[in-house]
Structure formats: C-alpha cells, structure tokens
mmCIF file of C-alpha atoms in Angstrom:
data_model
loop_
_atom_site.group_PDB
_atom_site.id
_atom_site.type_symbol
_atom_site.label_atom_id
_atom_site.label_comp_id
_atom_site.label_asym_id
_atom_site.label_seq_id
_atom_site.Cartn_x
_atom_site.Cartn_y
_atom_site.Cartn_z
ATOM 1 C CA UNK A 1 -24.830 4.079 17.301
ATOM 2 C CA UNK A 2 -22.941 5.038 14.314
ATOM 3 C CA UNK A 3 -25.029 3.192 12.113
ATOM 4 C CA UNK A 4 -27.881 5.596 13.450
ATOM 5 C CA UNK A 5 -25.780 8.853 13.125
ATOM 6 C CA UNK A 6 -25.220 8.219 9.586
ATOM 7 C CA UNK A 7 -28.752 7.551 8.627
ATOM 8 C CA UNK A 8 -29.717 10.597 10.868
ATOM 9 C CA UNK A 9 -26.722 12.688 8.460
ATOM 10 C CA UNK A 10 -29.056 12.084 5.407
ATOM 11 C CA UNK A 11 -32.154 13.167 6.855
ATOM 12 C CA UNK A 12 -35.652 11.635 7.522
ATOM 13 C CA UNK A 13 -37.482 12.816 4.433
ATOM 14 C CA UNK A 14 -39.901 9.947 2.823
ATOM 15 C CA UNK A 15 -40.092 11.445 -0.104
ATOM 16 C CA UNK A 16 -36.336 11.444 -0.814
ATOM 17 C CA UNK A 17 -35.382 8.156 0.837
ATOM 18 C CA UNK A 18 -38.379 5.644 0.807
ATOM 19 C CA UNK A 19 -36.825 3.424 2.880
ATOM 20 C CA UNK A 20 -33.560 2.632 4.509
ATOM 21 C CA UNK A 21 -32.284 0.848 1.939
ATOM 22 C CA UNK A 22 -32.175 3.879 -0.148
ATOM 23 C CA UNK A 23 -30.007 5.919 2.532
ATOM 24 C CA UNK A 24 -27.626 2.949 2.325
ATOM 25 C CA UNK A 25 -27.063 3.523 -1.381
ATOM 26 C CA UNK A 26 -26.542 7.040 -1.190
ATOM 27 C CA UNK A 27 -24.155 6.488 1.682
ATOM 28 C CA UNK A 28 -21.901 4.230 -0.462
ATOM 29 C CA UNK A 29 -21.923 5.850 -3.559
ATOM 30 C CA UNK A 30 -21.226 9.139 -1.943
ATOM 31 C CA UNK A 31 -18.137 6.970 0.095
ATOM 32 C CA UNK A 32 -16.808 5.401 -3.384
ATOM 33 C CA UNK A 33 -16.847 8.925 -5.368
ATOM 34 C CA UNK A 34 -15.268 10.839 -2.250
ATOM 35 C CA UNK A 35 -12.696 8.252 -2.081
ATOM 36 C CA UNK A 36 -12.083 7.302 -5.702
ATOM 37 C CA UNK A 37 -9.216 9.827 -5.785
ATOM 38 C CA UNK A 38 -7.269 7.726 -3.177
ATOM 39 C CA UNK A 39 -7.995 4.115 -4.157
ATOM 40 C CA UNK A 40 -4.731 4.171 -6.616
ATOM 41 C CA UNK A 41 -2.619 5.371 -3.333
ATOM 42 C CA UNK A 42 -4.309 2.758 -1.589
ATOM 43 C CA UNK A 43 -3.710 -0.114 -3.684
ATOM 44 C CA UNK A 44 -0.317 0.763 -4.359
ATOM 45 C CA UNK A 45 0.289 0.708 -0.693
ATOM 46 C CA UNK A 46 -1.352 -2.424 0.038
ATOM 47 C CA UNK A 47 2.162 -4.988 -1.478
ATOM 48 C CA UNK A 48 4.027 -2.858 0.887
ATOM 49 C CA UNK A 49 1.926 -3.488 3.869
ATOM 50 C CA UNK A 50 1.899 -6.973 3.134
ATOM 51 C CA UNK A 51 5.633 -7.304 2.403
ATOM 52 C CA UNK A 52 6.410 -5.204 5.831
ATOM 53 C CA UNK A 53 3.870 -7.771 7.931
ATOM 54 C CA UNK A 54 5.331 -10.732 6.316
ATOM 55 C CA UNK A 55 9.036 -9.688 6.991
ATOM 56 C CA UNK A 56 8.467 -9.578 10.452
ATOM 57 C CA UNK A 57 7.099 -13.328 10.294
ATOM 58 C CA UNK A 58 9.889 -14.252 7.978
ATOM 59 C CA UNK A 59 12.571 -12.842 10.862
ATOM 60 C CA UNK A 60 10.597 -14.858 13.507
ATOM 61 C CA UNK A 61 10.748 -17.572 11.753
ATOM 62 C CA UNK A 62 14.378 -17.404 10.470
ATOM 63 C CA UNK A 63 15.699 -16.582 14.520
ATOM 64 C CA UNK A 64 13.739 -20.082 15.300
ATOM 65 C CA UNK A 65 15.172 -21.847 12.571
ATOM 66 C CA UNK A 66 19.109 -20.139 13.465
ATOM 67 C CA UNK A 67 18.010 -21.312 17.201
ATOM 68 C CA UNK A 68 17.584 -24.614 16.348
ATOM 69 C CA UNK A 69 20.283 -24.812 13.954
ATOM 70 C CA UNK A 70 22.677 -23.735 16.702
ATOM 71 C CA UNK A 71 21.638 -26.304 19.241
ATOM 72 C CA UNK A 72 22.224 -28.968 16.919
ATOM 73 C CA UNK A 73 25.525 -28.020 15.945
ATOM 74 C CA UNK A 74 26.542 -28.009 19.899
#
C-alpha cells in the first residue's frame, strides 16, 4: 500500500522514530515545506477552477431555461 511505502521511505530506526505517529509528523512537515512555494499559485488558480465548473453548470441551467421558455411561447 501507499501508506506502507511512505513509512518505509523514512526508515525503521526506532531511535529516530519511536512511533509511527512521529513519521507522519515528518512526512507532513516535509510535504508542507516542499510545497510552500507552490501555495500562492494554487490559491490563485482555485477561483478560476471554481468559476470554470460553475460556468458549465450555469450554461446547462440556461439551456434548460431557454428550452422551457421556448416551449411556453409556442
């Protein structure tokens, strides 16, 4: 499993990691520090992704509305 591979990557030295929880703290901190540079770009892209998804839903609702309206006008 992926979890086992991640824990094996950090080794099995009981002096350094007395418990599995200690390894997860190291994994989290290394992940956060390595991705810290990318966080502003990720946060800048999130609204655009949200608007893109919302735009698709809006277009679908608008098409349904226009079909309903055109059937009422006939």
